[in-house]
Amino acid sequence: MRLGRFEYLEPRTLDEACTMLAEHRTTAGVLAGGTDILVRMKQGVARPQVLINIKGVEGLGQVRQVGEELSIGATVALTDLHRSPAVREQFPLLTQAALGVGAAQLQNMGTVGGNICLEPRCWYYQQGAAWREGRSPCLKLGGSICYMAKAGARCHALYGGDTAAALLALDVRVRLVRAGGERTVSLDRFFLDDGRKHTVLEPGELLAEVIVPRQPAGQRGAYVKYRKRGAIDYPIVGVGAVLAIDGGACSGVRVGVTGVGSAPFVVHAAGDLAVGREMTPDLIEEVAEAARAQARPVSDMEVSAPYRRRLVQVLVKDALDGLASACREVGG
Amino acid sequence: MAEYSVLGRRLPRVDGPVKAAGQARFTDDLSVPGMLCGKILRSPHAHAKILGIDTSAALRVLGVRGVIVGTDFGDYRYGLRADTRDEYPMARGKVRYIGEEVAAVAAVDEGTALEALSLIRVDYEVLPAVTDPEEALREGAPQLHDDKPGNISVHMKTAFGDVDEAFRQAHHIREDHFSSQSVLHGYLEPNAALAVWEAPSRITIWASKQSPYFLYRNLANCFGVPLSNVRLIQPYIGGGFGGKNGGYPVDFCAVMLSKKTGRPVKIVLEQEEVLSSHRRRHPMHVWLKTGVRKDGTLLAHDCRILADGGAGTGVGPSTIANTLAFLNLPYVVPNVRFEAFRVYTNRPISVAQRGNGIQQIRYAADVQLEMIAEDLGLDPVEIRRRNGVYAGYRSANGMNVRSCGLQETISEAVAAAAWEAEYRPWREKEGEPLPRVARGVGLACNSFESGARLTGHNCCTAVVKVHEDGTVSLLTGSTDAGQGSETVLAMITAEILGILPEDVFVAQTDSAVTPLDPGSFGSRVSSTAGNAVKIAAEDARDQLLSVAAELLDVAPEEIEFRDRRVSVQGFPDRSMRLRDLARKTVAWGSGTTVLGRGSWGQTIEPKDFDTGEGDSGGAYSFGTQAARVEIDTRTGQVKVTRMVVAHDVGFALNPLAVEGQHEGSIGAGVGHTLYEHCVEEDGQTLNPNFTGYGLPTVFDMPDEMVSLSIESLDPVGAFGAKESGEGTQVSTIPAIVNAIHNAVGVWITELPVDPEKLLKALEQRTADPHGGGEGRR
C-alpha cells in the first residue's frame, strides 16, 4: 500500500505548529510517531492534504517535573515514557501501560500524544481501499451504517489506547493549544463516546502536554491488560487503577477502563462505593461489578459484548486485589 | 550406527549468515533494466458475472505500458490433474471469490500502476454466493463451475475390511463431530514474480516458489513454448509452508504483461492481498465413528469428511487422499470406511499447508481416542501403546511401515514430561471446585509421510561437480523454502566426499540448468532428494577413486575420503589432499571432468487415488507429544506452558535443524489450536493483516520446549532419515486439546480454542456436568 499525495511540514516551535494547523485546519493531519496515521493514510481512511510533523517541535519531547506535577510532552516516545525514572518511581502503572502497547518497535516510534489520540478502529473501517470497495461506506467514512451494530445510528469503532486507562486513573489534565490560545481539560472530559469523533479536539487544536498531578502519599497503581496474544494486540480490555488506604480504610480509588467502547472511561461509582470503607474482597467485587455495569460494549469480531463486560469485571477485580495487598504490605 | 564425520552434527545453516546479514536476495530485491511494476485488480464480489471490462482510461494514463484481462490467456486452465483444471490465470466470464484476479496493469512505477487500476471499470452482475460447504451441497445452491455439478470438487468413497461386522463386535462406539477453521500459511515474503519475455518465445522468470517445476510446466503450456524456453530461477524464499507450490495468477500475469509490453515486469503482492485472498488451508468437518474393544483396542473407523475447497481444486485430491491415509496411521485400525466431499465455495482456494489434510483428521481421531479412554476408564498412555503400529505393519489401506519408533517416542515423551507425577485423570478431579488457574497435561501421537508419492514424475536428481581444488558445486532441482534442506544436502555431499559443508556450493533451482524435481512438499527433500545427492556424490567419489587408486597404488576399496584427504585405510601416512587429487584428476590423461550424477525415484508404486489404497509416502515418521497447559478459568484463556516432542525422525541428519523444525511446528500448531482464524463475512476476510489474524508471537510459545529425536533408521530415507517438520505440527493440536480437557473437563471439538468459546463450554459443564461431549455411547 502506498501513501497518497500530501504536503509535508516540519514546524520547529509550538507557535509555528499552531499557525500551520490554523491555516490548514480540516485538511491537516498531525504526525509524530506515525504508527497510527501513516497506516490509516495507506489504507485511504485518512486523507490529510497537509501532514504536520510535530516530532521536532521544541519542548514537546520531555518528561519534566514542574513543581509538584509531572509534565509529559506529547511527542515523548512510549519507550522513553516507560524508561523515564520519574515515571517509574512515581507512576509505575504508566510504565506498565506504555509497555503494554503493541511491541517494542511500536513503542519506539509511537508517542504519548498519539497513543492518547489513537483513532478508534474496527475491522470494517480499518481496511485498505480495495477491501472496502465491495461495501457501502460506514458511518466513520461518511456513510450511513455501522457494520458492527447495523441497527444503530452511531459509530461503534473501538478505542484501544493503553495509556489512557492509566492516565484516567491518575486524573491527568491535557493541555490543548491552538493559534492564539490554549485550554487545559481533565482527560476524563477529553474523550467523547463516539467512534467518529472521540475527543474534544477541534480542528486547529493540538494536544501538547499531559500534566500528572501529585498523587496522595501511599497510593499504589497498576495497569492490567487482557489481549489474546502476549504482544501486538490492542487491549480487548485494559484497566488502570490507583488505590490509597489510610488507617485501614480506602482513602482514594480511581479506575480507568480502555478497549471497551469508542472512548475510555472512568468508573464513576468507584469512589462513592469504596472511600471510607475497608477494601474487603466483597467491596472489591462491588466496585468490579460497578465497572461491568458501566461498560456498554457492542459485540465485535473478536469477542461478544457480555464476554467483554465480564473481562472488565475480572480485570478491575484483579487490579484492585493486587493494589489492596500492596497497600497493606506498606502498612497503609 | 555408522560413524559419520559430518552427518549427525549440530551445524548452523549454510544460508544463515547471508539471511542474518540481510544480504540474501529475495524476488523483490531483484531488478532488471527497463523493468515495469505490475499491479492486479481484484474482484470485490464473492460471486459475479463479468459483463464487461473497460480498460481504455487506464491505458491512457501516462506511464502505463500494458493492461491485461482474462481473455488474454485464451482458454488456458490449470490444475493438479487433467480432470481438476478449474483455475484460470485471471477470471474468465465470472469471478468466484473476493480477491480473484480480474485485470492487471504494468506501468513505469507503482503509483502509476495503482492509478491505472483505479480507472479500470468492471461491469459486474452480482450473483448469489455460497460460502459454507454444507450449504454448497444443498439443492438449489449457487453453482460455481458449470462442469462440476453440485459444487463437488473431489469425492472419494472407499472402505477396507468389514466395517459393519467390526462395529457389531465393538464393546464401545463413539460418534463425534470435529471441525477446524480456515488458517493462513503466514509466510512473511508475499508471493512475487519478475518475468522477462523475449520475443519470439523465451520466458525467464524469478518467482517465489517452493516447487518451481509446477510453474515451469504451467508456463510452457499456457504460453505454448517448449520447456527449454522456460527458465525459472529460484531466488531465496521467505517461507512457503505449502502456499508457494504451484503456479498462481501473480506468475502468469507477470509473464503476460511482459509479453504484452516487451519489458520485464515485476509483481510483488501486498501482504494484504495475500492474507485476504490467496491460498489457505482446508477448513474441514470430520464426523468420526469409532468402535473399540473393552480394552481400548481399535476395531473400526467410519469417517465422513466435508472439506471446504474454496473456489478451485488446487491440490485438493492429494489433501483428501492424505486425510484418508492418516486415518490409518499411527494406530492399528483393521477396518476403515471413508467418504469425503471436497466442495466448492465462494471463498479463497484451499490448498496444501504444512500437514496437508492430516492435521484435521489427527485432531479428530486423537482427541476421540482420549474421549474413549475417558469413557472406558483407560490410561491415555496405555491406550496409545496398545494401538500403536510397528515396523512391518501393513495398514488396512495398504500402507507399509518399514521403520517405526512409535513406542519409544511414547516412552521418551512420557518420561520427559514427568507424566506419572503430573497426570491425574479428569475423573479424579471432577468433583473439586475449579481453581482460578487450572492445569492439565495431554498426550497425542502422530504419523507423517516422508516424501509424498504422487502420480507422474517423482524422481529427484542431483549433479555433483567437483572443482579442481576439491570443492564442489551441487545442483539439484530441490528447493529450500526455509526448511534447511540446503544445509542438509550440503552435509550429505560433504559426508560422502570427506569434505566440509562450507566446501559445497548448493545452487538454487534454475530450470534451465538444475535437474527436474517434483518440489518441496510432503516432507520429501531431505529423505528423497537426499538419496539422489548421496548417489551423485558417490558417483563423483568413484570417479576420483579410480585415479586415487592408481596414485596411491592400492585397490579402490581400501581408500577412504575424510577431512579433505584421501587415505589408505590403516595407513595414515599413505594419503593425499583431496585438492591435489582433484587437480591431478582434471589433468588425467587428456583431461577429465568429474561430474557425479544421481537419481532416486521412489521405490513404491503410486497409490490408487480413487480408492486410497497404497502407500502415500516412501517412509513414515512417528511421534508423541505431551502438552501442559494453564487455563484462567475466569476468562478461558489458555497458555501452553510446556511442549515435549519425541519424534521418530529415522536419523537426525542435523539435530539442530530438527530442533528448529520441531519448534516451528509447535509454533504453527499452537497458532492453529489457540489463536489463528480467518474471520469471514459473506466471503470477505475481516482480519487480513497480522494485527488481527493472530499468528502466535514469541510470548505465546510454550515456556519450555523439549525436542527429542528417536532414530529408527528407515531403510528407504536417506541415511535412514525421515521427516521432522510436519508430523509435530499434526499432534500439537490434539495434545493441547487433550490437555485442556485434563485441566477443566471440557472437550473442544471446534477449532480454534478461543477463550470465549472455552469459557462457554466451562459454563455449560458447570450447568450440566454429565452432558459433556456430543458422543453417542
PDB file of N, CA, C and O in Angstrom, chain A residues 1-2 121 123-124 127-128 131-135 150 226-234 301-304 307 310-311 314 318, chain B residues 44 110-111 114 270 272 436 634-635 637 675 679 681 684-688 690-692 694-695 697 699-700 754-756 759 763:
ATOM      1  N   MET A   1       0.845  -1.200   0.000  1.00  0.00           N
ATOM      2  CA  MET A   1       0.000   0.000   0.000  1.00  0.00           C
ATOM      3  C   MET A   1       0.877   1.246   0.000  1.00  0.00           C
ATOM      4  O   MET A   1       1.935   1.245   0.592  1.00  0.00           O
ATOM      5  N   ARG A   2       0.411   2.247  -0.678  1.00  0.00           N
ATOM      6  CA  ARG A   2       1.209   3.471  -0.793  1.00  0.00           C
ATOM      7  C   ARG A   2       0.499   4.643  -0.158  1.00  0.00           C
ATOM      8  O   ARG A   2      -0.721   4.693  -0.091  1.00  0.00           O
ATOM      9  N   ARG A 121     -10.950   2.151  16.000  1.00  0.00           N
ATOM     10  CA  ARG A 121     -10.852   1.296  14.821  1.00  0.00           C
ATOM     11  C   ARG A 121     -11.885   0.184  14.876  1.00  0.00           C
ATOM     12  O   ARG A 121     -12.391  -0.167  15.939  1.00  0.00           O
ATOM     13  N   TRP A 123     -12.971  -3.603  12.286  1.00  0.00           N
ATOM     14  CA  TRP A 123     -12.495  -4.423  11.177  1.00  0.00           C
ATOM     15  C   TRP A 123     -13.235  -4.131   9.872  1.00  0.00           C
ATOM     16  O   TRP A 123     -12.964  -4.755   8.863  1.00  0.00           O
ATOM     17  N   TYR A 124     -14.169  -3.210   9.901  1.00  0.00           N
ATOM     18  CA  TYR A 124     -14.789  -2.798   8.640  1.00  0.00           C
ATOM     19  C   TYR A 124     -14.178  -1.499   8.152  1.00  0.00           C
ATOM     20  O   TYR A 124     -13.959  -1.283   6.977  1.00  0.00           O
ATOM     21  N   GLN A 127      -9.506  -0.865   6.877  1.00  0.00           N
ATOM     22  CA  GLN A 127      -9.103  -1.787   5.815  1.00  0.00           C
ATOM     23  C   GLN A 127      -8.657  -0.958   4.632  1.00  0.00           C
ATOM     24  O   GLN A 127      -8.983   0.220   4.528  1.00  0.00           O
ATOM     25  N   GLY A 128      -7.935  -1.612   3.733  1.00  0.00           N
ATOM     26  CA  GLY A 128      -7.487  -0.930   2.531  1.00  0.00           C
ATOM     27  C   GLY A 128      -8.648  -0.588   1.613  1.00  0.00           C
ATOM     28  O   GLY A 128      -9.752  -1.130   1.737  1.00  0.00           O
ATOM     29  N   TRP A 131     -10.292  -3.468  -0.271  1.00  0.00           N
ATOM     30  CA  TRP A 131     -11.125  -4.292   0.605  1.00  0.00           C
ATOM     31  C   TRP A 131     -12.497  -3.662   0.785  1.00  0.00           C
ATOM     32  O   TRP A 131     -13.523  -4.333   0.791  1.00  0.00           O
ATOM     33  N   ARG A 132     -12.504  -2.324   0.934  1.00  0.00           N
ATOM     34  CA  ARG A 132     -13.764  -1.638   1.259  1.00  0.00           C
ATOM     35  C   ARG A 132     -14.668  -1.453   0.053  1.00  0.00           C
ATOM     36  O   ARG A 132     -15.834  -1.085   0.201  1.00  0.00           O
ATOM     37  N   GLU A 133     -14.111  -1.739  -1.128  1.00  0.00           N
ATOM     38  CA  GLU A 133     -14.834  -1.422  -2.352  1.00  0.00           C
ATOM     39  C   GLU A 133     -16.193  -2.133  -2.468  1.00  0.00           C
ATOM     40  O   GLU A 133     -17.145  -1.579  -2.999  1.00  0.00           O
ATOM     41  N   GLY A 134     -16.254  -3.343  -1.942  1.00  0.00           N
ATOM     42  CA  GLY A 134     -17.489  -4.115  -2.085  1.00  0.00           C
ATOM     43  C   GLY A 134     -18.603  -3.691  -1.138  1.00  0.00           C
ATOM     44  O   GLY A 134     -19.708  -4.216  -1.207  1.00  0.00           O
ATOM     45  N   ARG A 135     -18.321  -2.767  -0.237  1.00  0.00           N
ATOM     46  CA  ARG A 135     -19.331  -2.347   0.752  1.00  0.00           C
ATOM     47  C   ARG A 135     -19.584  -0.854   0.630  1.00  0.00           C
ATOM     48  O   ARG A 135     -18.686  -0.100   0.273  1.00  0.00           O
ATOM     49  N   LYS A 150     -25.549  -2.849  13.046  1.00  0.00           N
ATOM     50  CA  LYS A 150     -26.200  -2.281  11.866  1.00  0.00           C
ATOM     51  C   LYS A 150     -27.509  -1.567  12.181  1.00  0.00           C
ATOM     52  O   LYS A 150     -27.928  -0.684  11.446  1.00  0.00           O
ATOM     53  N   TYR A 226      -5.993  -7.268  29.084  1.00  0.00           N
ATOM     54  CA  TYR A 226      -6.356  -8.563  28.525  1.00  0.00           C
ATOM     55  C   TYR A 226      -6.267  -8.465  27.013  1.00  0.00           C
ATOM     56  O   TYR A 226      -6.867  -7.588  26.388  1.00  0.00           O
ATOM     57  N   ARG A 227      -5.490  -9.366  26.433  1.00  0.00           N
ATOM     58  CA  ARG A 227      -5.435  -9.497  24.981  1.00  0.00           C
ATOM     59  C   ARG A 227      -5.226 -10.965  24.699  1.00  0.00           C
ATOM     60  O   ARG A 227      -4.867 -11.734  25.591  1.00  0.00           O
ATOM     61  N   LYS A 228      -5.446 -11.366  23.452  1.00  0.00           N
ATOM     62  CA  LYS A 228      -5.372 -12.802  23.181  1.00  0.00           C
ATOM     63  C   LYS A 228      -3.935 -13.289  23.157  1.00  0.00           C
ATOM     64  O   LYS A 228      -3.631 -14.352  23.669  1.00  0.00           O
ATOM     65  N   ARG A 229      -3.067 -12.508  22.548  1.00  0.00           N
ATOM     66  CA  ARG A 229      -1.671 -12.927  22.466  1.00  0.00           C
ATOM     67  C   ARG A 229      -0.828 -12.127  23.458  1.00  0.00           C
ATOM     68  O   ARG A 229      -1.258 -11.114  23.977  1.00  0.00           O
ATOM     69  N   GLY A 230       0.390 -12.571  23.654  1.00  0.00           N
ATOM     70  CA  GLY A 230       1.262 -11.930  24.623  1.00  0.00           C
ATOM     71  C   GLY A 230       1.864 -10.618  24.159  1.00  0.00           C
ATOM     72  O   GLY A 230       2.550  -9.943  24.916  1.00  0.00           O
ATOM     73  N   ALA A 231       1.623 -10.241  22.914  1.00  0.00           N
ATOM     74  CA  ALA A 231       2.126  -8.968  22.400  1.00  0.00           C
ATOM     75  C   ALA A 231       1.244  -8.566  21.219  1.00  0.00           C
ATOM     76  O   ALA A 231       0.327  -9.288  20.853  1.00  0.00           O
ATOM     77  N   ILE A 232       1.547  -7.409  20.647  1.00  0.00           N
ATOM     78  CA  ILE A 232       0.922  -6.873  19.442  1.00  0.00           C
ATOM     79  C   ILE A 232      -0.518  -6.403  19.650  1.00  0.00           C
ATOM     80  O   ILE A 232      -0.868  -5.293  19.285  1.00  0.00           O
ATOM     81  N   ASP A 233      -1.354  -7.242  20.213  1.00  0.00           N
ATOM     82  CA  ASP A 233      -2.787  -6.964  20.210  1.00  0.00           C
ATOM     83  C   ASP A 233      -3.157  -5.705  20.986  1.00  0.00           C
ATOM     84  O   ASP A 233      -2.601  -5.416  22.050  1.00  0.00           O
ATOM     85  N   TYR A 234      -4.154  -5.018  20.457  1.00  0.00           N
ATOM     86  CA  TYR A 234      -4.792  -3.938  21.217  1.00  0.00           C
ATOM     87  C   TYR A 234      -5.478  -4.552  22.426  1.00  0.00           C
ATOM     88  O   TYR A 234      -5.819  -5.732  22.425  1.00  0.00           O
ATOM     89  N   MET A 301     -15.871  -8.615  16.213  1.00  0.00           N
ATOM     90  CA  MET A 301     -15.445  -9.878  15.610  1.00  0.00           C
ATOM     91  C   MET A 301     -14.566 -10.683  16.544  1.00  0.00           C
ATOM     92  O   MET A 301     -14.358 -11.859  16.334  1.00  0.00           O
ATOM     93  N   GLU A 302     -14.051 -10.043  17.565  1.00  0.00           N
ATOM     94  CA  GLU A 302     -13.152 -10.768  18.465  1.00  0.00           C
ATOM     95  C   GLU A 302     -13.877 -11.361  19.656  1.00  0.00           C
ATOM     96  O   GLU A 302     -13.612 -12.490  20.025  1.00  0.00           O
ATOM     97  N   VAL A 303     -14.735 -10.571  20.278  1.00  0.00           N
ATOM     98  CA  VAL A 303     -15.434 -11.052  21.477  1.00  0.00           C
ATOM     99  C   VAL A 303     -16.857 -10.498  21.501  1.00  0.00           C
ATOM    100  O   VAL A 303     -17.145  -9.464  20.905  1.00  0.00           O
ATOM    101  N   SER A 304     -17.718 -11.209  22.233  1.00  0.00           N
ATOM    102  CA  SER A 304     -19.087 -10.735  22.378  1.00  0.00           C
ATOM    103  C   SER A 304     -19.132  -9.653  23.461  1.00  0.00           C
ATOM    104  O   SER A 304     -18.213  -9.528  24.269  1.00  0.00           O
ATOM    105  N   TYR A 307     -19.028 -11.068  27.088  1.00  0.00           N
ATOM    106  CA  TYR A 307     -17.696 -11.531  27.462  1.00  0.00           C
ATOM    107  C   TYR A 307     -16.787 -10.350  27.780  1.00  0.00           C
ATOM    108  O   TYR A 307     -16.027 -10.365  28.737  1.00  0.00           O
ATOM    109  N   ARG A 310     -17.621  -9.040  31.121  1.00  0.00           N
ATOM    110  CA  ARG A 310     -17.102  -9.927  32.154  1.00  0.00           C
ATOM    111  C   ARG A 310     -15.611  -9.665  32.374  1.00  0.00           C
ATOM    112  O   ARG A 310     -15.123  -9.650  33.504  1.00  0.00           O
ATOM    113  N   LEU A 311     -14.898  -9.451  31.261  1.00  0.00           N
ATOM    114  CA  LEU A 311     -13.462  -9.169  31.380  1.00  0.00           C
ATOM    115  C   LEU A 311     -13.216  -7.882  32.164  1.00  0.00           C
ATOM    116  O   LEU A 311     -12.270  -7.785  32.941  1.00  0.00           O
ATOM    117  N   VAL A 314     -13.455  -8.851  35.724  1.00  0.00           N
ATOM    118  CA  VAL A 314     -12.317  -9.660  36.171  1.00  0.00           C
ATOM    119  C   VAL A 314     -11.068  -8.784  36.325  1.00  0.00           C
ATOM    120  O   VAL A 314     -10.339  -8.880  37.311  1.00  0.00           O
ATOM    121  N   ASP A 318      -8.947  -7.948  39.608  1.00  0.00           N
ATOM    122  CA  ASP A 318      -7.525  -8.303  39.701  1.00  0.00           C
ATOM    123  C   ASP A 318      -6.680  -7.102  40.079  1.00  0.00           C
ATOM    124  O   ASP A 318      -5.792  -7.192  40.930  1.00  0.00           O
TER     125      ASP A 318
ATOM    126  N   PRO B  44     -14.246  -7.362  -6.027  1.00  0.00           N
ATOM    127  CA  PRO B  44     -14.817  -7.039  -4.711  1.00  0.00           C
ATOM    128  C   PRO B  44     -16.000  -7.942  -4.383  1.00  0.00           C
ATOM    129  O   PRO B  44     -16.572  -7.835  -3.300  1.00  0.00           O
ATOM    130  N   GLU B 110       4.993   2.193  -9.375  1.00  0.00           N
ATOM    131  CA  GLU B 110       3.872   1.647  -8.612  1.00  0.00           C
ATOM    132  C   GLU B 110       2.701   2.623  -8.571  1.00  0.00           C
ATOM    133  O   GLU B 110       1.540   2.228  -8.725  1.00  0.00           O
ATOM    134  N   GLY B 111       3.024   3.899  -8.365  1.00  0.00           N
ATOM    135  CA  GLY B 111       1.952   4.892  -8.264  1.00  0.00           C
ATOM    136  C   GLY B 111       1.134   4.952  -9.541  1.00  0.00           C
ATOM    137  O   GLY B 111      -0.101   5.014  -9.505  1.00  0.00           O
ATOM    138  N   LEU B 114      -1.063   1.871  -9.814  1.00  0.00           N
ATOM    139  CA  LEU B 114      -2.227   1.929  -8.929  1.00  0.00           C
ATOM    140  C   LEU B 114      -3.273   2.910  -9.466  1.00  0.00           C
ATOM    141  O   LEU B 114      -4.478   2.645  -9.397  1.00  0.00           O
ATOM    142  N   GLU B 270       0.905  -7.318  -2.239  1.00  0.00           N
ATOM    143  CA  GLU B 270       0.839  -6.719  -0.906  1.00  0.00           C
ATOM    144  C   GLU B 270       0.501  -7.837   0.067  1.00  0.00           C
ATOM    145  O   GLU B 270      -0.238  -8.764  -0.268  1.00  0.00           O
ATOM    146  N   GLU B 272      -1.534  -7.617   2.295  1.00  0.00           N
ATOM    147  CA  GLU B 272      -2.991  -7.566   2.411  1.00  0.00           C
ATOM    148  C   GLU B 272      -3.678  -8.423   1.337  1.00  0.00           C
ATOM    149  O   GLU B 272      -4.680  -9.077   1.597  1.00  0.00           O
ATOM    150  N   ARG B 436      -8.667 -21.108  40.129  1.00  0.00           N
ATOM    151  CA  ARG B 436      -8.606 -19.944  39.243  1.00  0.00           C
ATOM    152  C   ARG B 436      -7.695 -20.238  38.050  1.00  0.00           C
ATOM    153  O   ARG B 436      -8.006 -19.898  36.922  1.00  0.00           O
ATOM    154  N   ARG B 634     -11.493 -17.990  34.733  1.00  0.00           N
ATOM    155  CA  ARG B 634     -12.438 -16.863  34.727  1.00  0.00           C
ATOM    156  C   ARG B 634     -12.548 -16.243  33.342  1.00  0.00           C
ATOM    157  O   ARG B 634     -13.538 -15.597  33.013  1.00  0.00           O
ATOM    158  N   THR B 635     -11.493 -16.393  32.524  1.00  0.00           N
ATOM    159  CA  THR B 635     -11.513 -15.792  31.184  1.00  0.00           C
ATOM    160  C   THR B 635     -11.477 -16.832  30.076  1.00  0.00           C
ATOM    161  O   THR B 635     -11.765 -16.522  28.928  1.00  0.00           O
ATOM    162  N   GLN B 637      -8.785 -18.177  29.008  1.00  0.00           N
ATOM    163  CA  GLN B 637      -7.535 -18.046  28.257  1.00  0.00           C
ATOM    164  C   GLN B 637      -6.598 -19.214  28.570  1.00  0.00           C
ATOM    165  O   GLN B 637      -6.416 -19.581  29.720  1.00  0.00           O
ATOM    166  N   TYR B 675      -5.083 -19.527  18.384  1.00  0.00           N
ATOM    167  CA  TYR B 675      -5.165 -18.117  18.010  1.00  0.00           C
ATOM    168  C   TYR B 675      -5.651 -17.844  16.585  1.00  0.00           C
ATOM    169  O   TYR B 675      -6.397 -16.908  16.360  1.00  0.00           O
ATOM    170  N   VAL B 679     -11.416 -14.625  10.061  1.00  0.00           N
ATOM    171  CA  VAL B 679     -12.796 -14.263  10.379  1.00  0.00           C
ATOM    172  C   VAL B 679     -13.427 -13.762   9.084  1.00  0.00           C
ATOM    173  O   VAL B 679     -12.904 -12.837   8.460  1.00  0.00           O
ATOM    174  N   GLU B 681     -16.949 -12.848   6.571  1.00  0.00           N
ATOM    175  CA  GLU B 681     -18.356 -12.459   6.497  1.00  0.00           C
ATOM    176  C   GLU B 681     -18.720 -12.381   5.025  1.00  0.00           C
ATOM    177  O   GLU B 681     -18.094 -11.619   4.283  1.00  0.00           O
ATOM    178  N   GLN B 684     -15.867 -12.491   2.708  1.00  0.00           N
ATOM    179  CA  GLN B 684     -14.823 -11.483   2.862  1.00  0.00           C
ATOM    180  C   GLN B 684     -14.084 -11.707   4.182  1.00  0.00           C
ATOM    181  O   GLN B 684     -14.715 -11.904   5.229  1.00  0.00           O
ATOM    182  N   THR B 685     -12.772 -11.669   4.129  1.00  0.00           N
ATOM    183  CA  THR B 685     -11.963 -11.857   5.325  1.00  0.00           C
ATOM    184  C   THR B 685     -11.844 -10.534   6.065  1.00  0.00           C
ATOM    185  O   THR B 685     -11.410  -9.537   5.496  1.00  0.00           O
ATOM    186  N   LEU B 686     -12.248 -10.533   7.314  1.00  0.00           N
ATOM    187  CA  LEU B 686     -12.283  -9.285   8.073  1.00  0.00           C
ATOM    188  C   LEU B 686     -10.949  -8.962   8.735  1.00  0.00           C
ATOM    189  O   LEU B 686     -10.734  -7.842   9.168  1.00  0.00           O
ATOM    190  N   ASN B 687     -10.084  -9.961   8.828  1.00  0.00           N
ATOM    191  CA  ASN B 687      -8.808  -9.706   9.520  1.00  0.00           C
ATOM    192  C   ASN B 687      -7.612 -10.036   8.625  1.00  0.00           C
ATOM    193  O   ASN B 687      -6.762 -10.831   9.007  1.00  0.00           O
ATOM    194  N   PRO B 688      -7.534  -9.427   7.442  1.00  0.00           N
ATOM    195  CA  PRO B 688      -6.433  -9.765   6.531  1.00  0.00           C
ATOM    196  C   PRO B 688      -5.164  -8.998   6.873  1.00  0.00           C
ATOM    197  O   PRO B 688      -4.592  -8.309   6.023  1.00  0.00           O
ATOM    198  N   PHE B 690      -1.662  -8.895   9.998  1.00  0.00           N
ATOM    199  CA  PHE B 690      -1.042  -9.610  11.113  1.00  0.00           C
ATOM    200  C   PHE B 690      -1.413  -9.009  12.463  1.00  0.00           C
ATOM    201  O   PHE B 690      -1.049  -9.550  13.495  1.00  0.00           O
ATOM    202  N   THR B 691      -2.123  -7.883  12.466  1.00  0.00           N
ATOM    203  CA  THR B 691      -2.622  -7.358  13.728  1.00  0.00           C
ATOM    204  C   THR B 691      -3.825  -8.182  14.189  1.00  0.00           C
ATOM    205  O   THR B 691      -3.913  -8.576  15.344  1.00  0.00           O
ATOM    206  N   GLY B 692      -4.728  -8.420  13.243  1.00  0.00           N
ATOM    207  CA  GLY B 692      -5.979  -9.053  13.643  1.00  0.00           C
ATOM    208  C   GLY B 692      -6.002 -10.565  13.503  1.00  0.00           C
ATOM    209  O   GLY B 692      -6.817 -11.233  14.127  1.00  0.00           O
ATOM    210  N   GLY B 694      -3.730 -13.131  14.157  1.00  0.00           N
ATOM    211  CA  GLY B 694      -3.399 -13.916  15.345  1.00  0.00           C
ATOM    212  C   GLY B 694      -2.305 -14.955  15.208  1.00  0.00           C
ATOM    213  O   GLY B 694      -2.366 -15.997  15.875  1.00  0.00           O
ATOM    214  N   LEU B 695      -1.291 -14.706  14.365  1.00  0.00           N
ATOM    215  CA  LEU B 695      -0.131 -15.602  14.412  1.00  0.00           C
ATOM    216  C   LEU B 695       0.462 -15.511  15.815  1.00  0.00           C
ATOM    217  O   LEU B 695       0.586 -14.423  16.363  1.00  0.00           O
ATOM    218  N   THR B 697       2.912 -15.027  18.813  1.00  0.00           N
ATOM    219  CA  THR B 697       4.174 -14.310  18.981  1.00  0.00           C
ATOM    220  C   THR B 697       5.096 -15.168  19.844  1.00  0.00           C
ATOM    221  O   THR B 697       4.690 -16.220  20.350  1.00  0.00           O
ATOM    222  N   PHE B 699       5.932 -14.672  22.709  1.00  0.00           N
ATOM    223  CA  PHE B 699       5.387 -14.766  24.067  1.00  0.00           C
ATOM    224  C   PHE B 699       4.323 -15.860  24.188  1.00  0.00           C
ATOM    225  O   PHE B 699       3.939 -16.230  25.284  1.00  0.00           O
ATOM    226  N   ASP B 700       3.821 -16.311  23.052  1.00  0.00           N
ATOM    227  CA  ASP B 700       2.765 -17.322  23.082  1.00  0.00           C
ATOM    228  C   ASP B 700       3.306 -18.736  22.902  1.00  0.00           C
ATOM    229  O   ASP B 700       2.557 -19.698  22.944  1.00  0.00           O
ATOM    230  N   ASP B 754     -10.896 -20.683  21.162  1.00  0.00           N
ATOM    231  CA  ASP B 754     -10.975 -19.277  21.538  1.00  0.00           C
ATOM    232  C   ASP B 754     -11.350 -19.186  23.025  1.00  0.00           C
ATOM    233  O   ASP B 754     -12.141 -19.994  23.517  1.00  0.00           O
ATOM    234  N   PRO B 755     -10.770 -18.223  23.763  1.00  0.00           N
ATOM    235  CA  PRO B 755     -11.069 -18.146  25.207  1.00  0.00           C
ATOM    236  C   PRO B 755     -12.571 -18.070  25.500  1.00  0.00           C
ATOM    237  O   PRO B 755     -13.063 -18.731  26.415  1.00  0.00           O
ATOM    238  N   GLU B 756     -13.269 -17.289  24.722  1.00  0.00           N
ATOM    239  CA  GLU B 756     -14.702 -17.129  24.994  1.00  0.00           C
ATOM    240  C   GLU B 756     -15.449 -18.448  24.768  1.00  0.00           C
ATOM    241  O   GLU B 756     -16.359 -18.799  25.519  1.00  0.00           O
ATOM    242  N   LEU B 759     -14.727 -20.676  27.673  1.00  0.00           N
ATOM    243  CA  LEU B 759     -15.467 -20.236  28.852  1.00  0.00           C
ATOM    244  C   LEU B 759     -16.929 -20.693  28.761  1.00  0.00           C
ATOM    245  O   LEU B 759     -17.513 -21.160  29.742  1.00  0.00           O
ATOM    246  N   GLU B 763     -18.954 -23.062  31.334  1.00  0.00           N
ATOM    247  CA  GLU B 763     -20.222 -22.727  31.975  1.00  0.00           C
ATOM    248  C   GLU B 763     -21.265 -23.809  31.730  1.00  0.00           C
ATOM    249  O   GLU B 763     -22.042 -24.162  32.615  1.00  0.00           O
TER     250      GLU B 763
END
